[in-house]
Coordinates of C-alpha atoms in Angstrom, one line a residue:
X81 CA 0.0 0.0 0.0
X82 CA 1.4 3.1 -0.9
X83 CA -0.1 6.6 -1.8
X84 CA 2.1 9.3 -3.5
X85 CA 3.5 12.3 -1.4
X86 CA 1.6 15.6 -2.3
X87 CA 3.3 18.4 -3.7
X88 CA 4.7 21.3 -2.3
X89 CA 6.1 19.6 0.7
X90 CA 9.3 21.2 -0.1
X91 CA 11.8 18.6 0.7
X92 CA 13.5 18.0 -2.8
X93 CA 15.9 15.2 -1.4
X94 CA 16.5 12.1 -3.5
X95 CA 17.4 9.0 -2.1
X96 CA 21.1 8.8 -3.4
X97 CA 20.9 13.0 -1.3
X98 CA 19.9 11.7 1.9
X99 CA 21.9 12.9 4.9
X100 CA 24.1 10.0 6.3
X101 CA 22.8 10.1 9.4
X102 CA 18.9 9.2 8.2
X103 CA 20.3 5.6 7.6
X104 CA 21.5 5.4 11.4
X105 CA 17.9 7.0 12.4
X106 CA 16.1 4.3 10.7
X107 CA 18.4 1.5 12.4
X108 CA 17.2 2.8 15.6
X109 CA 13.1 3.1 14.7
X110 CA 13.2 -0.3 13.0
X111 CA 15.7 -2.4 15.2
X112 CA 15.8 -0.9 18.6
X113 CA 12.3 0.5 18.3
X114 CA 10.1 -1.7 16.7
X115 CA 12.2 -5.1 16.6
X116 CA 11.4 -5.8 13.2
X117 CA 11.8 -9.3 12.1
X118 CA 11.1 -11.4 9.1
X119 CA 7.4 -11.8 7.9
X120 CA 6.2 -8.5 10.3
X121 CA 4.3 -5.7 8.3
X122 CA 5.2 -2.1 9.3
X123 CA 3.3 0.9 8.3
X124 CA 5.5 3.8 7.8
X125 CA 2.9 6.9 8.8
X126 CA 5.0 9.8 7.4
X127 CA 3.8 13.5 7.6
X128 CA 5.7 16.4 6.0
X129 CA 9.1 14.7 6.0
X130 CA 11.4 14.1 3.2
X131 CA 11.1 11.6 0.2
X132 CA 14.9 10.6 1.4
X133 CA 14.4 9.2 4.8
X134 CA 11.1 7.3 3.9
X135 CA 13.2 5.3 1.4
X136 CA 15.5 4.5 4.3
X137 CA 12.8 3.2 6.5
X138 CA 11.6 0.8 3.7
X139 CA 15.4 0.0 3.1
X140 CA 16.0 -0.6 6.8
X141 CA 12.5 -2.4 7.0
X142 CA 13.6 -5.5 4.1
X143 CA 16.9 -5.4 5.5
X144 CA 15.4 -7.3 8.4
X145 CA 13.1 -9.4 6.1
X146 CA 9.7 -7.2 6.7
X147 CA 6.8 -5.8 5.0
X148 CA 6.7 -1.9 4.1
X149 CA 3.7 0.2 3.9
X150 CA 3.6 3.5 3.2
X151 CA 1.3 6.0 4.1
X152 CA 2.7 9.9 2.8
X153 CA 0.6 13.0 4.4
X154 CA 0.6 16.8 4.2
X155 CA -0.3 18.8 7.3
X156 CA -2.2 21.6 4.9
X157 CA -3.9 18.6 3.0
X158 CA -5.0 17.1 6.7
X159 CA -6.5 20.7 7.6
X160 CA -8.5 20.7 4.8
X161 CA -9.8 17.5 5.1
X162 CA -10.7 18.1 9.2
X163 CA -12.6 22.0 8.4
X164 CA -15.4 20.7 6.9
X165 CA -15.8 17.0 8.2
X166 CA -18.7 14.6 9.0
X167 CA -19.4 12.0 10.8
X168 CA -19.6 10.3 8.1
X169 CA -16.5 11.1 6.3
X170 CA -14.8 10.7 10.0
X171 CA -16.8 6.5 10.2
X172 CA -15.5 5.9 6.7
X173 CA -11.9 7.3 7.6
X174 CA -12.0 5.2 10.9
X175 CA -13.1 2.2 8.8
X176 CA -10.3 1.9 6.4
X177 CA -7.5 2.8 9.0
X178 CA -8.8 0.2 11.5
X179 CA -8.8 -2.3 9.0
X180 CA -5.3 -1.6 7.6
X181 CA -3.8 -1.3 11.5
X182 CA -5.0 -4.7 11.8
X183 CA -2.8 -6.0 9.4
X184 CA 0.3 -4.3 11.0
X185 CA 2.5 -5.7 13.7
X186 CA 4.4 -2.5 13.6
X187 CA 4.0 0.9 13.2
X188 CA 6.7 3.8 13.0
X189 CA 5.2 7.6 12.4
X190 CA 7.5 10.5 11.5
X191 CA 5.8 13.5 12.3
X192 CA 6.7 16.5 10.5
X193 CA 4.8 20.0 10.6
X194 CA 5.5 23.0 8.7
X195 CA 3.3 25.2 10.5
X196 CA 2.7 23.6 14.7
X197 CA -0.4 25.4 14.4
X198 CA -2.0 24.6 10.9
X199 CA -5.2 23.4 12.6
X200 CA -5.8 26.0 15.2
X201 CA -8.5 27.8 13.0
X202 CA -10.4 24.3 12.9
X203 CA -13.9 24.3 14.7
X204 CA -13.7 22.7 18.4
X205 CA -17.0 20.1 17.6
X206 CA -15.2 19.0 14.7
X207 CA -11.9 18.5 15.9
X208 CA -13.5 16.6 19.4
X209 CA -16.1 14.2 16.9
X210 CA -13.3 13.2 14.9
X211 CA -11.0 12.6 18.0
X212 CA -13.9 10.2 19.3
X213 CA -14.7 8.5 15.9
X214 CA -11.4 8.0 15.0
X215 CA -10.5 6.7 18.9
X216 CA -10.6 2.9 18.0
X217 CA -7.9 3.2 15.4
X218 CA -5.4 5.1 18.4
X219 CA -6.4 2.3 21.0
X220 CA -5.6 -0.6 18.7
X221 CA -2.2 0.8 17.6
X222 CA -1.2 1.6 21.3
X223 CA -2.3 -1.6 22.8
X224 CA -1.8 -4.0 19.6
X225 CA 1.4 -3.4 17.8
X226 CA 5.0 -2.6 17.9
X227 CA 5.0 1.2 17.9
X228 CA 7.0 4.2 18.1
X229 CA 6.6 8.0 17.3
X230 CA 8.8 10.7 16.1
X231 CA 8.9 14.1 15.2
X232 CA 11.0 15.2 12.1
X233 CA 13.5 18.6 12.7
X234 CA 12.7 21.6 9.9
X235 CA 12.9 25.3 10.6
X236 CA 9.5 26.0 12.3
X237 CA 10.7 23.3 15.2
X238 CA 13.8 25.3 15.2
X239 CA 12.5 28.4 16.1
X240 CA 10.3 26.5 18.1
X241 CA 13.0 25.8 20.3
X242 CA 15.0 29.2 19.6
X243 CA 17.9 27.5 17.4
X244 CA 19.3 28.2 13.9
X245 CA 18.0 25.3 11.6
X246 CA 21.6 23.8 11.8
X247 CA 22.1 24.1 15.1
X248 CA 18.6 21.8 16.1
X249 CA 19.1 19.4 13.6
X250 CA 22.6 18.7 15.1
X251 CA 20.9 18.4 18.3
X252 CA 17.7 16.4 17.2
X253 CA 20.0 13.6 15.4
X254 CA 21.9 13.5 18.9
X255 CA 18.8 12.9 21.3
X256 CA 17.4 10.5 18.6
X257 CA 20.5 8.0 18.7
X258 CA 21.6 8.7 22.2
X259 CA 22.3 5.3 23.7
X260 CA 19.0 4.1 24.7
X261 CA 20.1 1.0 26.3
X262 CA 21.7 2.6 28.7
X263 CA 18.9 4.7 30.0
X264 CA 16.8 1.3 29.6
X265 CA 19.0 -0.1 32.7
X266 CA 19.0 3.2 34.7
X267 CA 15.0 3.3 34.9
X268 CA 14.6 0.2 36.3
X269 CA 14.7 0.9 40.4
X270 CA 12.3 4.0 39.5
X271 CA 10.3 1.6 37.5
X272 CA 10.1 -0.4 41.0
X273 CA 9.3 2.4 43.1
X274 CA 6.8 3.7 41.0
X275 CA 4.8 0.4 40.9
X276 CA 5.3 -0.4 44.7
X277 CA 4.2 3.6 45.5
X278 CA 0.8 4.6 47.2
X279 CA 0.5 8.0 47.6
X280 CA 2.0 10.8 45.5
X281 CA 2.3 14.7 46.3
X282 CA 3.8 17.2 44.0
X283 CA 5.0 20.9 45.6
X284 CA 6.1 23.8 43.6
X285 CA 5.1 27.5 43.1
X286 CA 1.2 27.7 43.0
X287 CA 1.2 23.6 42.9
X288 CA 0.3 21.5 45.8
X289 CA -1.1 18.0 44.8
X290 CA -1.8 14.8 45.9
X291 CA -3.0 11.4 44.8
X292 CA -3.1 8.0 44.8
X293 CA -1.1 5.8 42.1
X294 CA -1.7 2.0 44.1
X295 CA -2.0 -1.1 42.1
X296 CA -1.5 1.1 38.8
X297 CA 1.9 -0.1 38.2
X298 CA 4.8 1.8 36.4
X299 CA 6.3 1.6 32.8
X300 CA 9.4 2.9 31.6
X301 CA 9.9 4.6 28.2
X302 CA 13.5 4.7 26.4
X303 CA 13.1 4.5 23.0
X304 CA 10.6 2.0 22.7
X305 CA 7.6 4.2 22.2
X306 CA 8.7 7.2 21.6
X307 CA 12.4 9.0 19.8
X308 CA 13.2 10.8 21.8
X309 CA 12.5 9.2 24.9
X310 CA 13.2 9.3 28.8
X311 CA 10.4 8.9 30.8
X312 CA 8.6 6.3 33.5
X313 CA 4.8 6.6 33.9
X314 CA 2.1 5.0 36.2
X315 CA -1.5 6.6 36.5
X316 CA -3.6 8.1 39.5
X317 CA -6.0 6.5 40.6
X318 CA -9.1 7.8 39.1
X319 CA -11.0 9.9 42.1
X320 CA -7.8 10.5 44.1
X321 CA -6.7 13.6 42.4
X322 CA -7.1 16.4 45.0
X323 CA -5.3 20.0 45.0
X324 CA -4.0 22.3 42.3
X325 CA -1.4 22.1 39.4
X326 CA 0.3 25.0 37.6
X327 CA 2.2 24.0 34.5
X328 CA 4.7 26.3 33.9
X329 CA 5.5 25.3 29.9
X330 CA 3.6 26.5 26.5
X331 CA 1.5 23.6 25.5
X332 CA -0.1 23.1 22.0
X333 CA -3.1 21.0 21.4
X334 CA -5.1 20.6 18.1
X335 CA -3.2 23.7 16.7
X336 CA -4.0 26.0 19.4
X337 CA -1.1 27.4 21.9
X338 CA -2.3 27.5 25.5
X339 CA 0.1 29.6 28.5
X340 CA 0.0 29.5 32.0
X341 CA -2.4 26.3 32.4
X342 CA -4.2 25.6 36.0
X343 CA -6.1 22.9 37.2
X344 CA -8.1 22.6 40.2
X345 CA -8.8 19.4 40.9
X346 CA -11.5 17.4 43.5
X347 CA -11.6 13.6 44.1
X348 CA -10.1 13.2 40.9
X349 CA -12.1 16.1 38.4
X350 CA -10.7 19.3 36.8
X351 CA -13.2 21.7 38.6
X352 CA -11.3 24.5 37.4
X353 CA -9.4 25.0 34.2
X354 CA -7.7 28.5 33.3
X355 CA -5.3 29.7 30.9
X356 CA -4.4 32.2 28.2
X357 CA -7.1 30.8 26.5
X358 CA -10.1 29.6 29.2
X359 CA -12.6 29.4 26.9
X360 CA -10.7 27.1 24.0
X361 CA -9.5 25.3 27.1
X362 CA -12.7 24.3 28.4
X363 CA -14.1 23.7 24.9
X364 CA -11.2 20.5 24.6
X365 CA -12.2 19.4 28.5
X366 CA -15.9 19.6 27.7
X367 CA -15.2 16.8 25.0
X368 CA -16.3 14.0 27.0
X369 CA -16.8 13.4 30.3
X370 CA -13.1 11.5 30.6
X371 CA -11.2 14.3 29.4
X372 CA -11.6 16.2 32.9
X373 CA -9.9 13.2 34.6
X374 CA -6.3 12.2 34.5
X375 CA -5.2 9.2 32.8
X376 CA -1.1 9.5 33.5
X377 CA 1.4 10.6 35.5
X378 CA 4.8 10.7 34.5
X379 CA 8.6 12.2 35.2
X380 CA 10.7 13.1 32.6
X381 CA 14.7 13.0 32.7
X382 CA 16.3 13.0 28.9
X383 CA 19.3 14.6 29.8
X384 CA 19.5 16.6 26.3
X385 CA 16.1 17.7 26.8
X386 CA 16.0 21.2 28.7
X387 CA 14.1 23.6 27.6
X388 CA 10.3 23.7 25.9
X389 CA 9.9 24.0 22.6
X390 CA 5.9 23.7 22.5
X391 CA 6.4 19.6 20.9
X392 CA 5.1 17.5 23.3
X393 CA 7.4 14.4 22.3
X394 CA 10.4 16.9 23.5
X395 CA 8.9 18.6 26.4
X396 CA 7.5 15.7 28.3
X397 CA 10.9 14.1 28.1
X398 CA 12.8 17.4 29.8
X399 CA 15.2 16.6 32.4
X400 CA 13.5 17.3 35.6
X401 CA 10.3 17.5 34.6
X402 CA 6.8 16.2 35.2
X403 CA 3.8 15.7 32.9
X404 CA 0.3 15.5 34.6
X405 CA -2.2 14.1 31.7
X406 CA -5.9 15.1 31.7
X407 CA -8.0 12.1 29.1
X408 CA -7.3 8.3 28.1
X409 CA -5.3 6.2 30.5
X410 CA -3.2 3.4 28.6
X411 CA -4.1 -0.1 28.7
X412 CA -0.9 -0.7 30.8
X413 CA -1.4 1.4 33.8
X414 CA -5.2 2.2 33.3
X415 CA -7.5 4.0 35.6
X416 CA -10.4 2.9 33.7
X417 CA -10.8 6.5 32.3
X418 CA -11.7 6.4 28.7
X419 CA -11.6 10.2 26.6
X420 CA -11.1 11.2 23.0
X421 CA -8.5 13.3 24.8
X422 CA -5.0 12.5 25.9
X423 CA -3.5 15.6 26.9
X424 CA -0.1 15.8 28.2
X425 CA 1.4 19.1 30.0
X426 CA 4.4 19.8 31.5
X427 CA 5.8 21.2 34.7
X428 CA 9.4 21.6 34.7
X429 CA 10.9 21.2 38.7
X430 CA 14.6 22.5 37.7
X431 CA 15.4 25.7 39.8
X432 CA 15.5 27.9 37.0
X433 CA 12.0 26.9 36.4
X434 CA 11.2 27.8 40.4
X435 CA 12.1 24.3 41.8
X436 CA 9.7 22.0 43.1
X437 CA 9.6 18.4 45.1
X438 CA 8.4 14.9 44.2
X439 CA 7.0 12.6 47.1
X440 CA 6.2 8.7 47.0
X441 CA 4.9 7.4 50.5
X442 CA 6.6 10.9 52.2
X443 CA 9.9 9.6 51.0
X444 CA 11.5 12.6 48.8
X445 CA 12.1 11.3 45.5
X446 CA 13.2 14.2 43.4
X447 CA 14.4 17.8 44.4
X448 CA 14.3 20.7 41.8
X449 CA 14.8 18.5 39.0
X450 CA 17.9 15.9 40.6
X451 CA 16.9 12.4 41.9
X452 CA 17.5 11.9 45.6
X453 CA 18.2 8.5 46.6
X454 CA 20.7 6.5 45.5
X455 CA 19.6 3.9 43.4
X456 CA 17.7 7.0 41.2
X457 CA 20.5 9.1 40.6
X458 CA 22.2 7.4 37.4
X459 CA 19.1 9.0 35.9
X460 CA 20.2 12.7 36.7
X461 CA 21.5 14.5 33.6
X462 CA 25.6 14.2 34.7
X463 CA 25.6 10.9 35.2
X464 CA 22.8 9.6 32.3
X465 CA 24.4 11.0 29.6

């Protein structure tokens, strides 16, 4: 399956162009990533990213004996298609991607994006119906095949992140093959702690919150799922939630840019929601009744990672940070909350950011940003990378 890239992507690469380290990338998504092996199909989901490095992923792919697909998008194409949608169009879209993720044991998406806001003028009802139509298609690949996600570096990520173009690609092709191994083995006692952990409380300017994660158990994230990676998550448990969370990073969702984000929260439900933009914020928590519960909890400590570019796959993974997720719950640590919604946002605990503790069972875990007990602190920044 294959359909042809549209034009005016403006990558003009050929395959005999393609920047040496594209072959190394694709290594890492199909071996370390996915584990491809003979006989497995792979769907290559590839959105505003260059001609070059798909043909890399389909070389890497048959190197290991398995079964391309390719699926080419255009962010601009995908607006148009999502203004003026239907339930409908949105049944018939979930239809024919169901059916094809079914016959996937892998799945690799390279997510590029000229413009991080191309859908922000999109109405809120039609961005929330599709979400919930097209729901079934995002649970099966989560919770059915071998999956990871990536973002692909151009110049509107770059001065996402306040770089020349040079400068972040440089730096995107070092997080991206940074020696995931290695943080694999360093999660593991968090991994433990997380999973044997009751109660959870989270302290830092205009932040006080507390909650429950027992019996939800813990997963650790390094490389795996995402690239890049560096992160361990559990869940609260669903009605435990009780106090209030300031994120103090930019967060983008469905192409709109949201500031200073609070959440009041009461045996487990977002009471109170404010931001830069309340009303759009409300709009995306009034999708369903899950999205005002939290279905993850996770820290973040990729030690190349500091500071927020408004890309989620980046900022949840900043060293010393947090992300607190209003929606879904994954199948692995689940809470039983179910949303169209999976919203993660970040609070960054490094001083510089205004500090902030992490408690399990009143034993300090992490102080602005570093790891306090022993068997934790390979994952601090010095000693992980």
């Amino acid at each position: 399956f294959f359909v042809q890239r549209s034009a005016g992507c403006g990558n003009c690469c050929r395959s005999d162009m393609a920047d040496p380290r594209y072959k190394k990338l694709a290594e890492v998504l199909t071996g370390y990533s996915t584990v491809l092996k003979k006989g497995d199909t792979v769907l290559f989901d590839i959105t505003d990213t260059p001609e070059a490095f798909a043909v890399e992923l389909v070389r890497a792919a048959r190197r290991r004996g398995a079964i391309p697909l390719v699926e080419t998008r255009s962010g601009r194409v995908g607006r148009e298609m999502l203004m003026n949608t239907s339930e409908q169009h949105a049944k018939t879209v979930r239809d024919i991607e169901l059916n094809r993720m079914k016959k996937c044991d892998a799945y690799v998406a390279v997510r590029g994006s000229h413009n991080a806001t191309e859908n922000s003028d999109i109405p809120s009802n039609n961005l929330s119906m599709y979400s919930r139509t097209l729901r079934p298609v995002l649970n099966y690949r989560v919770n059915k095949t071998r999956w990871v996600v990536i973002r692909w570096p151009n110049g509107a990520m770059a001065q996402g992140a306040g770089m020349s173009t040079e400068a972040f690609e440089d730096f995107f092709f070092q997080v991206c093959t940074m020696d995931y191994a290695k943080m694999a083995k360093a999660q593991k006692p968090l991994i433990r702690r997380m999973a044997k952990a009751d109660k959870v409380r989270i302290t830092s300017p205009g932040t006080d919150l507390s909650f429950s994660i027992k019996g939800l158990g813990a997963v650790g994230c390094a490389g795996d799922r995402n690239i890049p990676d560096g992160e361990v998550f559990s869940c609260p448990v669903k009605k435990s939630v009780n106090g209030v969370l300031q994120y103090n990073t930019p967060t983008l969702y469905a192409g709109t840019r949201f500031e200073n984000v609070r959440l009041e929260f009461e045996n487990g439900k977002i009471v109170d929601a404010t931001a830069s933009d309340t009303k759009r914020l409300n709009e995306i928590f009034d999708t369903d009744p899950g999205a005002r519960y939290i279905g993850e909890f996770s820290l973040g400590f990729n030690p190349y990672i500091k500071e927020p570019m408004c890309d989620i796959l980046f900022d949840e993974k900043i060293a010393g940070s947090l992300h607190f997720t209003p929606g879904q719950a994954y199948e692995e640590c689940d809470n039983g909350n179910r949303s169209a919604v999976h919203w993660d946002m970040v609070l960054i605990q490094r001083p510089e950011y205004g500090g902030g503790e992490v408690w399990f069972d009143d034993e300090l875990i992490r102080k602005n940003g570093q790891f306090v007990p022993k068997d934790l602190k390979p994952l601090n920044p010095s000693r992980l990378k």
